[in-house]
Coordinates of C-alpha atoms in Angstrom, one line a residue:
X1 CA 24.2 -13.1 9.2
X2 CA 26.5 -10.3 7.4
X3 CA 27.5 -11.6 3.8
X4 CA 30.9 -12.2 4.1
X5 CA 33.2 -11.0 1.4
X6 CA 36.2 -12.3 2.4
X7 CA 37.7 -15.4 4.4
X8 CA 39.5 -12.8 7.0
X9 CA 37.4 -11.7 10.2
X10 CA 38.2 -8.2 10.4
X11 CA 37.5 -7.8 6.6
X12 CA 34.2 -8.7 7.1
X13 CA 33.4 -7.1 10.1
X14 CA 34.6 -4.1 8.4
X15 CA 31.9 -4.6 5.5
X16 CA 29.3 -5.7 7.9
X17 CA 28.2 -2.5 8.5
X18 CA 27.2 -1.7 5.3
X19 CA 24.9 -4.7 4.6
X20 CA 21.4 -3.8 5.2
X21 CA 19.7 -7.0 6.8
X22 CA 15.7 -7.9 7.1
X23 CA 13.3 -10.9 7.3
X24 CA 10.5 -11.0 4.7
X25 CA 7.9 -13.6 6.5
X26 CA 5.7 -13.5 3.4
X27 CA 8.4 -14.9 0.7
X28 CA 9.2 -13.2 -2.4
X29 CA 7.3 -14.4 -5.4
X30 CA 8.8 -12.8 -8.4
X31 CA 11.7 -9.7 -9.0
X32 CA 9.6 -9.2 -12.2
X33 CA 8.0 -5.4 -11.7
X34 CA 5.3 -6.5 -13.9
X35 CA 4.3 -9.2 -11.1
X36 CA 4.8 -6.6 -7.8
X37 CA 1.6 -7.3 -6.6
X38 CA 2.3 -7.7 -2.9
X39 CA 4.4 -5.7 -0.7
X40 CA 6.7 -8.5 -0.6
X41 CA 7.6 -8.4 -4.0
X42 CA 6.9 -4.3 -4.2
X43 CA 10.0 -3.7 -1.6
X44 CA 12.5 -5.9 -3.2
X45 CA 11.7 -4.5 -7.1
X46 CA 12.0 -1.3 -5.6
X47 CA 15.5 -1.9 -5.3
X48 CA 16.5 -3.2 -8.4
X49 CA 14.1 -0.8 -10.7
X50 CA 13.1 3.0 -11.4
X51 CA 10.1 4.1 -13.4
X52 CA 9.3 8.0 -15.4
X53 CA 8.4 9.5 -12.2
X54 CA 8.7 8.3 -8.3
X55 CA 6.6 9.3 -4.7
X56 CA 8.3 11.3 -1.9
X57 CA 7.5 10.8 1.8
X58 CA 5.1 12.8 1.3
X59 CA 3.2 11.7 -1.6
X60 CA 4.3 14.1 -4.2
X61 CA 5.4 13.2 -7.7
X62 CA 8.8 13.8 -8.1
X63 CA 11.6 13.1 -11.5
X64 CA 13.0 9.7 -11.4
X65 CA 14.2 8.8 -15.1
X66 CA 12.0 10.9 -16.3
X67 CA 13.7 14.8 -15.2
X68 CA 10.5 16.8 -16.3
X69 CA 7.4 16.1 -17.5
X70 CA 4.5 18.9 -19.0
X71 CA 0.8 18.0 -19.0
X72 CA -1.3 19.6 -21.9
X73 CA -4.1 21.7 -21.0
X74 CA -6.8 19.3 -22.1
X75 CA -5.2 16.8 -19.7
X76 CA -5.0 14.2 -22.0
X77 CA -1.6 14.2 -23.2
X78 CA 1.5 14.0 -20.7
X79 CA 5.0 14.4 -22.4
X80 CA 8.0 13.4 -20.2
X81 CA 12.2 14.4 -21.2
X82 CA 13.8 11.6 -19.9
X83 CA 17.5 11.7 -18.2
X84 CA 20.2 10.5 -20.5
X85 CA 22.4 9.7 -17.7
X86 CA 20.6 5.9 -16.5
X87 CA 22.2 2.7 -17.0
X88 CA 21.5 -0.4 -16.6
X89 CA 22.8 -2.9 -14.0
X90 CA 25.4 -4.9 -16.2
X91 CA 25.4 -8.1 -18.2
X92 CA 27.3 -9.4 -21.3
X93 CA 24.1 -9.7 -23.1
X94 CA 24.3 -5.9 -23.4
X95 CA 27.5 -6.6 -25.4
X96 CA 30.2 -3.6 -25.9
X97 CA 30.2 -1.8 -22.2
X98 CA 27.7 -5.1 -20.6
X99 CA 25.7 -2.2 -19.9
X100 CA 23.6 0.8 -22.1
X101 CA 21.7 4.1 -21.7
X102 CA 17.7 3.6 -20.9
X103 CA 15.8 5.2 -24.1
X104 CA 12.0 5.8 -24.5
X105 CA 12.1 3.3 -26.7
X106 CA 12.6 1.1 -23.3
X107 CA 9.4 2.4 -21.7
X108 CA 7.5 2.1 -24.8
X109 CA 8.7 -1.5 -25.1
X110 CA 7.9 -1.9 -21.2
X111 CA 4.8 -0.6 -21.3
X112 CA 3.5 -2.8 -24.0
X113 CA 4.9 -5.5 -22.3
X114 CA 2.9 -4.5 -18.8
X115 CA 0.1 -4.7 -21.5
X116 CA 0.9 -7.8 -23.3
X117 CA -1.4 -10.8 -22.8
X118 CA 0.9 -13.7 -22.8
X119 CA 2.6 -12.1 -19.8
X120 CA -0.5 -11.5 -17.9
X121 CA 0.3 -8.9 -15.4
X122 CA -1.5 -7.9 -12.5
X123 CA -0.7 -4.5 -13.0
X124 CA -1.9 -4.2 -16.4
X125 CA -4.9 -2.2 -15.2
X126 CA -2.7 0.7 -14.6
X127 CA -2.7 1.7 -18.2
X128 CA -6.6 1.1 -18.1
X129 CA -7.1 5.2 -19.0
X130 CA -4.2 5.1 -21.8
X131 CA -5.1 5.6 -25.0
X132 CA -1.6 5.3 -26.7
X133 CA 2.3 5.6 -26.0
X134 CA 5.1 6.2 -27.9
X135 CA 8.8 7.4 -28.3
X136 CA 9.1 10.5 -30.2
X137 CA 12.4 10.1 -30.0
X138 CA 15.4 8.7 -27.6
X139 CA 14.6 10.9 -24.6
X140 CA 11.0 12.1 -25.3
X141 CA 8.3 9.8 -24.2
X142 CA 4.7 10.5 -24.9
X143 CA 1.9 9.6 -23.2
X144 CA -2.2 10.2 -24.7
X145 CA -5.3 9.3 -21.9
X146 CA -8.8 8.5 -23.3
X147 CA -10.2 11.1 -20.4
X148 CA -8.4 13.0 -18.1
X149 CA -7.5 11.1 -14.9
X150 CA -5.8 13.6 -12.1
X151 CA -4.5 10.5 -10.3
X152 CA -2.7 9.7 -13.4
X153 CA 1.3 10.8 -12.3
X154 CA 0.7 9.0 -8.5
X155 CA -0.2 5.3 -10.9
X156 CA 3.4 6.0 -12.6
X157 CA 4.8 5.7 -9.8
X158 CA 4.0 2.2 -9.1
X159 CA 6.4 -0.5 -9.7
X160 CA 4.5 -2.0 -12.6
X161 CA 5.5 0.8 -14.6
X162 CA 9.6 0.6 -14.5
X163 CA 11.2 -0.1 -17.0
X164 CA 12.9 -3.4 -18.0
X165 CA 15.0 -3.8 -21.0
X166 CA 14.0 -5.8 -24.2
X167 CA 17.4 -7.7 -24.8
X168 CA 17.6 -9.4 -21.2
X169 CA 13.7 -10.0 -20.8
X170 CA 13.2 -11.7 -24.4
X171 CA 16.6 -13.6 -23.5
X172 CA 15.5 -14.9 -20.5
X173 CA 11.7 -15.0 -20.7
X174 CA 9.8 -15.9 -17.6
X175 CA 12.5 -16.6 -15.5
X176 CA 13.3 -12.7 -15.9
X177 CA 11.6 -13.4 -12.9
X178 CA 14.8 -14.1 -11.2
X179 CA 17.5 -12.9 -13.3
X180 CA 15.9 -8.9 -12.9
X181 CA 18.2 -6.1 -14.4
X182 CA 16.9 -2.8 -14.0
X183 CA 18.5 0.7 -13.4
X184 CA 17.9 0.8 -9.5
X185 CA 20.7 1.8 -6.5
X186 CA 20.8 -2.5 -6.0
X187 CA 21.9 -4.5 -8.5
X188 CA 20.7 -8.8 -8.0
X189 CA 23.3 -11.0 -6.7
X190 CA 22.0 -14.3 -5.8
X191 CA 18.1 -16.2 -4.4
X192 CA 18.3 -19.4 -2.5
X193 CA 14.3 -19.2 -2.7
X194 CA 12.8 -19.5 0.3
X195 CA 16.3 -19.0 2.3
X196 CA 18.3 -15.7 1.5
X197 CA 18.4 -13.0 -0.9
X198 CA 21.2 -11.0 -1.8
X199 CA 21.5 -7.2 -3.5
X200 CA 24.9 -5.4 -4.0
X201 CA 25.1 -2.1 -4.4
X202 CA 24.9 -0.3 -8.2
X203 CA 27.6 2.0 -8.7
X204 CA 26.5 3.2 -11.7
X205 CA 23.7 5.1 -10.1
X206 CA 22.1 8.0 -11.6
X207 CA 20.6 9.6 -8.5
X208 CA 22.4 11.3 -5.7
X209 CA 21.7 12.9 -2.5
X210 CA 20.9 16.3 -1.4
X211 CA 24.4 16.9 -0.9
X212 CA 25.7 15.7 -4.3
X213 CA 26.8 12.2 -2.9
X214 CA 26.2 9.5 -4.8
X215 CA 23.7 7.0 -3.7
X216 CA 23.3 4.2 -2.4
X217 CA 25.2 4.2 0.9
X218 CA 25.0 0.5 1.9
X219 CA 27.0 -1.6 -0.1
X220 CA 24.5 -4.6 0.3
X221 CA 21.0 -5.6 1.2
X222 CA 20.4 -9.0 2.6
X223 CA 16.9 -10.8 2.9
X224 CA 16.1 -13.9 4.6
X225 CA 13.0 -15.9 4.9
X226 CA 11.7 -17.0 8.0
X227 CA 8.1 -17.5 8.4
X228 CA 6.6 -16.0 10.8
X229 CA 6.7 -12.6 12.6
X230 CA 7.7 -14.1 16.3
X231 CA 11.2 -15.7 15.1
X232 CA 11.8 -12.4 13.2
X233 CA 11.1 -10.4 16.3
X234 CA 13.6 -12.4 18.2
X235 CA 16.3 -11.8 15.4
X236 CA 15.9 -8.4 15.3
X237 CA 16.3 -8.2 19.3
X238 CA 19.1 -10.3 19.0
X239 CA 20.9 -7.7 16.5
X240 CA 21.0 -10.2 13.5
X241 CA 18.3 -8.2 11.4
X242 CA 18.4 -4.4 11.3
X243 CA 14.6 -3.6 10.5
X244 CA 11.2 -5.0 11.5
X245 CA 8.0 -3.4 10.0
X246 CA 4.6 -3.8 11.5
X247 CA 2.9 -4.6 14.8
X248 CA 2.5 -8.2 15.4
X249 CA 0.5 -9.5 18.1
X250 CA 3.2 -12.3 18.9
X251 CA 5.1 -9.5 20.3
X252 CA 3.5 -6.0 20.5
X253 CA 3.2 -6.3 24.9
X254 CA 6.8 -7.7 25.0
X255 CA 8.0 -4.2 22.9
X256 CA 5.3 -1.9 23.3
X257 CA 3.6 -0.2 26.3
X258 CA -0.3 0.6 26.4
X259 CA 0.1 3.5 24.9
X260 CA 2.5 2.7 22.2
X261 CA 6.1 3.8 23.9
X262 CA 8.9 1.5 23.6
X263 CA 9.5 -0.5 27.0
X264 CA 12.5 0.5 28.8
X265 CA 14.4 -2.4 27.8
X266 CA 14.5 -1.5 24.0
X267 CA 15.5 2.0 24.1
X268 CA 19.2 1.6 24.1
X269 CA 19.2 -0.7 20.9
X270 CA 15.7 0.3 19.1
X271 CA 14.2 3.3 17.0
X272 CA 10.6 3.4 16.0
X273 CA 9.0 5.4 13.8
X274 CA 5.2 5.3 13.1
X275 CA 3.0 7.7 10.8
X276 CA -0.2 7.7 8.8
X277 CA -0.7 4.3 6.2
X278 CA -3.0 4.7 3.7
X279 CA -5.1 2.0 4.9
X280 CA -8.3 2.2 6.0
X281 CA -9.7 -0.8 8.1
X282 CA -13.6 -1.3 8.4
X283 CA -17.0 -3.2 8.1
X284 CA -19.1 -3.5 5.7
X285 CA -22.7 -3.5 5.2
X286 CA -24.0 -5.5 2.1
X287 CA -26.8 -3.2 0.8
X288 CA -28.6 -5.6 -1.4
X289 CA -29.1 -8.3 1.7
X290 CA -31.9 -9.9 2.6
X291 CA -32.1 -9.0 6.6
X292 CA -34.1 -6.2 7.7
X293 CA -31.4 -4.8 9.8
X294 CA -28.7 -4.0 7.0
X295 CA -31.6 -2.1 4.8
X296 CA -32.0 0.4 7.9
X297 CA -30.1 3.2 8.2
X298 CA -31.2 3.7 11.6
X299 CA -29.4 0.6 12.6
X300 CA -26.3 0.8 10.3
X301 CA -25.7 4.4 12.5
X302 CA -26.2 3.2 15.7
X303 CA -23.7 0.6 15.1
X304 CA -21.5 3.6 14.2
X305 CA -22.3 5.4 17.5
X306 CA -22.5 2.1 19.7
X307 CA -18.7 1.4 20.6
X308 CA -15.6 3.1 21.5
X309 CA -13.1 3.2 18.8
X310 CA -10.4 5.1 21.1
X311 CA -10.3 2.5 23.6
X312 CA -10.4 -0.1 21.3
X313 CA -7.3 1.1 19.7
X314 CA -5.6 1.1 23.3
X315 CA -6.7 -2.3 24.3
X316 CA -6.0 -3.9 21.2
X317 CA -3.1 -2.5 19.2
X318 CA -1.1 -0.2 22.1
X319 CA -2.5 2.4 20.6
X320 CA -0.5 2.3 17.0
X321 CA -3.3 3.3 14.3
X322 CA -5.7 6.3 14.2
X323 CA -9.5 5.7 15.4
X324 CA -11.6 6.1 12.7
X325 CA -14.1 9.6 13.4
X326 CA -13.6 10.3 9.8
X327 CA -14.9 9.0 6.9
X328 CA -13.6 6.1 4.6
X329 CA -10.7 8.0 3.0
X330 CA -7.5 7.8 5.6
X331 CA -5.7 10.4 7.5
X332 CA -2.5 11.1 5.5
X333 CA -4.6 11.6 2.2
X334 CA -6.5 14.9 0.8
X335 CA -9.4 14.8 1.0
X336 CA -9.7 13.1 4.8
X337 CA -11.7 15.3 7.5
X338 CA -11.8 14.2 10.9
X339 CA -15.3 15.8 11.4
X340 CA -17.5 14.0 8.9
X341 CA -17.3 10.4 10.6
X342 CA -19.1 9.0 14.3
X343 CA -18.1 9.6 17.4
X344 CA -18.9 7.0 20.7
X345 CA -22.7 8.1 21.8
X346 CA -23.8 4.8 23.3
X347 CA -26.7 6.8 24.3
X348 CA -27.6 7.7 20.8
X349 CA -27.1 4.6 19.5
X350 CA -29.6 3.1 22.0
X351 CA -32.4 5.7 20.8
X352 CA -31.6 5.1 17.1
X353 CA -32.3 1.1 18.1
X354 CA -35.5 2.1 20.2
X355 CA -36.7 3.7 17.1
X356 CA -36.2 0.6 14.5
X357 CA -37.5 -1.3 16.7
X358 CA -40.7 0.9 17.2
X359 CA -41.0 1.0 13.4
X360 CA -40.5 -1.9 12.3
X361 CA -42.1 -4.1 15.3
X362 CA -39.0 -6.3 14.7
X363 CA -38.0 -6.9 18.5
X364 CA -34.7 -8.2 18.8
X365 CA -32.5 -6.9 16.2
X366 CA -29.4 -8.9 15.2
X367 CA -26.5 -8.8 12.9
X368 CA -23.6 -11.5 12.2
X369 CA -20.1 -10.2 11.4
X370 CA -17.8 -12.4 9.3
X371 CA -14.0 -12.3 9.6
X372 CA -11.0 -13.8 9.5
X373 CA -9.2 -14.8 12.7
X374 CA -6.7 -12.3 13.2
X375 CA -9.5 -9.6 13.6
X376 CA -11.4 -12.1 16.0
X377 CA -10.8 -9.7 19.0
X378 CA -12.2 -6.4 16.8
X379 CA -15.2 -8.2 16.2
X380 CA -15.8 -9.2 19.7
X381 CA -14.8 -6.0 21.5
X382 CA -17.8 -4.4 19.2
X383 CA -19.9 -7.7 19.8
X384 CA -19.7 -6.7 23.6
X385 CA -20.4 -3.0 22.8
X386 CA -23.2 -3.3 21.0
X387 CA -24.7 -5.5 23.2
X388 CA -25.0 -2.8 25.7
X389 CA -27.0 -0.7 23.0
X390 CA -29.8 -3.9 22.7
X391 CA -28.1 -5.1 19.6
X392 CA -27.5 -9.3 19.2
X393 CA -24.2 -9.7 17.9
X394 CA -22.9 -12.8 16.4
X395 CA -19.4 -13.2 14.8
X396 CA -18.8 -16.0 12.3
X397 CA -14.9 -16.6 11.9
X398 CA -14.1 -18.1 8.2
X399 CA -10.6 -18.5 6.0
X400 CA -9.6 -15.5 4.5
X401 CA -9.8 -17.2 1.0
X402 CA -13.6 -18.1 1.6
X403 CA -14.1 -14.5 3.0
X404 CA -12.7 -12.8 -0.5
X405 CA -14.5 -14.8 -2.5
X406 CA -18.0 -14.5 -0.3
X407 CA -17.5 -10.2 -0.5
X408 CA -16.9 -10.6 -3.8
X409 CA -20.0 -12.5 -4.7
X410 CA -22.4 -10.6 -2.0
X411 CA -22.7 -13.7 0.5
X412 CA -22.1 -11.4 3.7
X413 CA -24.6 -9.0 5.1
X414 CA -21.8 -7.5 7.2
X415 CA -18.2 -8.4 7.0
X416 CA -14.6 -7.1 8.0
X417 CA -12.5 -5.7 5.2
X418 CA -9.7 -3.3 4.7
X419 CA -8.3 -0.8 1.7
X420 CA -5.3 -0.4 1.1
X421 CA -4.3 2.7 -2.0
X422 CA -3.4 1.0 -4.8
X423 CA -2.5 4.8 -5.7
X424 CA -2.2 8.1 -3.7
X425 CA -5.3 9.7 -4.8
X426 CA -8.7 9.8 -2.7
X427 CA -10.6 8.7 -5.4
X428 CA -9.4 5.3 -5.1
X429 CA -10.4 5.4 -2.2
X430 CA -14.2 6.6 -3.4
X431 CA -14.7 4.3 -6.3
X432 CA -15.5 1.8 -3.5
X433 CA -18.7 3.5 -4.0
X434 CA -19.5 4.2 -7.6
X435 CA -22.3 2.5 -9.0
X436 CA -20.6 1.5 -11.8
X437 CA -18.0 -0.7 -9.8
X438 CA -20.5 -3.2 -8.3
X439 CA -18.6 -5.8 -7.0
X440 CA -17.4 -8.6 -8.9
X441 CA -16.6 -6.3 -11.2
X442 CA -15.5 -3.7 -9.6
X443 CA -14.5 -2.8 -5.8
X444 CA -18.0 -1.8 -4.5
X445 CA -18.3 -4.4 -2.5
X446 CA -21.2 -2.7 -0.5
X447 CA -23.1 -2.5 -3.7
X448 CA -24.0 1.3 -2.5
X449 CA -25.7 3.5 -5.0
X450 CA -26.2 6.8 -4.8
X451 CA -27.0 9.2 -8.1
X452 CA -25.5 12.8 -6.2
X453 CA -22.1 10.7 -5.5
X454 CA -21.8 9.0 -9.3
X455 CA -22.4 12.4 -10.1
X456 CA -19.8 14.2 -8.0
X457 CA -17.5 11.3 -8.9
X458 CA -17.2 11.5 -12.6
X459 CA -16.6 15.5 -11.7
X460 CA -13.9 14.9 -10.2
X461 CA -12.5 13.6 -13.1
X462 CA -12.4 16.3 -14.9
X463 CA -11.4 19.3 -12.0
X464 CA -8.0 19.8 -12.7
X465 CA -8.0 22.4 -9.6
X466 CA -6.5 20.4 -6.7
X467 CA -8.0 22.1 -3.8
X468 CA -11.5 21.9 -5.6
X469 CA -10.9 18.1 -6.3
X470 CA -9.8 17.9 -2.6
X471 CA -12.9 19.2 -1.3
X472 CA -15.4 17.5 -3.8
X473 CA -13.7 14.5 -2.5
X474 CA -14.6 15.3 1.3
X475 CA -17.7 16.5 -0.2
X476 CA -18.5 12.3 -1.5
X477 CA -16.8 10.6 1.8
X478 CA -19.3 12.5 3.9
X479 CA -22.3 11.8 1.8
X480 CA -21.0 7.9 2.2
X481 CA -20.9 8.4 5.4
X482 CA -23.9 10.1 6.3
X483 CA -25.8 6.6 4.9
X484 CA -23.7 4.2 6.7
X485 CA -23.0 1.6 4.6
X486 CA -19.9 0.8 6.0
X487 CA -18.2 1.3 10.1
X488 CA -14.9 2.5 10.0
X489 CA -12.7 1.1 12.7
X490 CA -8.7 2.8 12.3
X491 CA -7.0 4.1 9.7
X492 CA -3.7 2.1 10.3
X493 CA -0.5 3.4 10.6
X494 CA 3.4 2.9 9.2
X495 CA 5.7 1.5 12.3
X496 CA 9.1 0.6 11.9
X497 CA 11.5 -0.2 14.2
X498 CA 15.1 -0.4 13.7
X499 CA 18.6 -0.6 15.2
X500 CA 20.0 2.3 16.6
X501 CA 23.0 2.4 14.2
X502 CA 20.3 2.6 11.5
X503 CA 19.9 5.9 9.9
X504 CA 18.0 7.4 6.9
X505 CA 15.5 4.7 6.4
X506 CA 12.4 7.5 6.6
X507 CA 8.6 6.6 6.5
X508 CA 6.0 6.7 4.4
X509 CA 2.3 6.8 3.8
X510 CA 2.3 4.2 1.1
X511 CA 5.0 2.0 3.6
X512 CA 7.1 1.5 0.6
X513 CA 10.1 0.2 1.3
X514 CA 13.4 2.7 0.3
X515 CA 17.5 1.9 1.4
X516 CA 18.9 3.9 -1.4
X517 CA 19.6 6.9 1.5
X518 CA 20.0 4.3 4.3
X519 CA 23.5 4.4 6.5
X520 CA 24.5 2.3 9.0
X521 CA 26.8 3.5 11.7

């Protein structure tokens, strides 16, 4: 499946190494950055564009096109000197050199555009705390907030916010969609939608390595677009992808043991590397329903207590993910403490159901789960559980469309649901439970309300002392979790498995997708 450059074999088997091949089941739906909604869409803009500031592996805010930034002390206004070194990938609309300098001019121009109404981004929400923006000149960029937001550098870094430039975008209008030009280590070749996908590598790069070589490595990055997670399993044992990301269930026995290790037969040809997502996967009480049960704390804990979140990550994903004795913000972000969540006490959990049913006379207790199919087996190992602990279990399976739109509209007394960080900041993570975010408006879709947390929560806006912030945030997730309105079940984790001759490909917490470093041998 290399892309072959030339009609003569050995030329391109000599190239073949250098093309950097994977399978994206979900489809691509736009190379715009202003429509990277999905991770789809956010790994393939991520090689084509750069923003002001990008995330390292490890979830700090480094330069990008913006080299240094300084943040007034009222924390409203963030001033960034841009690089004058960035260029972007070339076309013969740009006229003299097919190619120019990025200005600020370009992010101001960007940024209104993210904002615009006729385009109607997604992302447009991302500039929800700005007050204004503006070039000061061509390598000063200024930024003003309405109120400080210390999560405001981590939403820069999301794709949304690159920067595209006027002359191609107005030329080409929506089908900039697929005719991108951006600054990034790829440049776009050709899209056969729904079959291939081709990037070549940008020479012009700005960025370069630790050692001073200029990046990218590969010369090419080819995506295909195969359906479903079993046929791209059996290309990548084959050797005819390089990369597979995530653990499927069509194929987790045949690669994984029990406990996660790669079977025998894969270690000659396979790497995997696995660390913390920032995904938190749980269920969730509705705290405005009608049944008895969900209104009881009693009963919302000894759910918590009543099954066995360690083996249920052995039995059902071979061990990849975290169990979830925490509270709702995941391993891998400050702010998460493995100490404030529930542990298995299936003898606890029987007493706490003794009690409620003592005190309310209500004599057998039940609860329904809704989910979607593919956490059918979740729901049912916990149905079992909790049957042990007196508790009537049923599990209603529905369409994942119906299930949005029921959570949304508080239809479910207790349903499955999982968040992913739309930025690397706990609070994201806590506004799930801000009173002011009832759901549909907003992503409480618990509808829980408590006056301490809205109070602790508008503090943290304004703490601009990171370990302070960190540990008001613990301070919220364990008042959240010390009323129960949710069970947390894993906080997931990044796994990636790749050829042996892959190198440099790395891992993160926000499983973005990076090849400007990758090699392959």
């Amino acid at each position: 499946m290399g892309i072959i450059f030339s009609c003569a074999d050995n030329k391109k088997t000599t190239l073949d190494h250098l093309v950097f091949r994977y399978n994206e089941h979900k489809n691509i739906g736009s190379l715009d950055p202003a429509f990277a909604k999905d991770n789809a869409d956010i790994w393939a803009t991520n090689q084509l564009f750069n923003g002001l500031v990008q995330m390292d592996e490890n979830l700090n805010v480094r330069p990008c096109i913006a080299k240094s930034w300084t943040i007034a002390n009222d924390a409203l206004t963030y001033t960034f000197t841009l690089r004058d070194d960035v260029y972007y990938h070339k076309h013969k609309l740009f006229k003299k050199d097919s190619t120019r300098t990025v200005s600020a001019k370009d992010f101001e121009y960007s940024f209104n555009r993210l904002l615009g109404k006729q385009i109607a981004s997604p992302g447009s929400w991302v500039l929800n705390k700005v007050d204004t923006f503006n070039a000061v000149n061509d390598t000063i960029f200024k930024i003003k907030l309405k109120q400080s937001f210390p999560a405001f550098l981590g939403l820069l870094t999301m794709k949304y916010c690159s920067v595209v430039p006027k002359e191609i975008v107005e030329h080409y209008k929506n089908d900039f969609r697929a005719n991108p030009i951006g600054t990034g280590p790829f440049k776009f070749k050709r899209w056969e939608e729904n079959i291939k996908l081709v990037f070549r590598k940008n020479t012009n790069y700005f960025e370069k390595d630790q050692q001073g070589n200029t990046l990218p490595f590969l010369e090419a990055v080819a995506i295909t677009f195969l359906p479903d997670k079993q046929s791209e399993f059996l290309q990548f044992a084959q050797g005819n992808i390089d990369f597979v990301s995530g653990l499927d269930a069509s194929y987790k026995d045949e690669l994984l043991t029990a406990t996660g290790k790669l079977r025998p037969k894969y270690n000659s040809t396979t790497n995997m590397i696995r660390g913390p997502y920032l995904n938190t996967e749980y269920l969730a009480f509705y705290m405005e329903s009608n049944a008895l049960e969900i209104h009881s704390e009693l009963l919302r804990k000894a759910v918590n207590y009543g099954f066995d979140r360690n083996k249920m990550m052995i039995y059902l994903r071979n061990g990849i993910g975290i169990p979830a004795n925490g509270g709702f913000i995941p391993k891998g972000l400050p702010g998460y403490n493995n100490t404030i969540g529930y542990t298995y006490q299936p003898e606890k959990a029987k007493a706490l159901i003794k009690q409620y049913v003592s005190e309310t006379n209500h004599k057998t207790p039940k609860i329904t789960i809704t989910t979607i199919g593919n956490y059918l087996s979740f729901c049912e190992y916990i149905q079992r559980e909790l049957q042990k602990i007196g508790l009537v279990v049923n599990i209603d399976v529905i369409p994942a469309a119906t299930l949005k739109d029921a959570k949304a509209n508080g239809l479910l007394d207790l349903f499955r649901a999982s968040w992913v960080a739309d930025y690397p900041d706990a609070e994201n993570y806590l506004s799930l439970y801000y009173s002011k975010n009832f759901a549909p408006n907003g992503p409480n879709y618990t509808h829980f309300k408590n006056t301490q947390f809205d109070t602790w929560y508008e503090q943290a806006f304004t703490e601009t002392n990171t370990l302070k912030r960190e540990k008001l945030y613990t301070k919220m997730d364990s008042l959240v979790m010390s009323k129960a309105p949710i069970i947390p079940l894993f906080y997931d984790e990044v796994v990636r498995f790749t050829r042996k001759n892959v190198t440099g490909l790395g891992i993160n917490p926000t499983n973005l997708l990076d090849l400007k470093r990758v090699k392959k041998h």
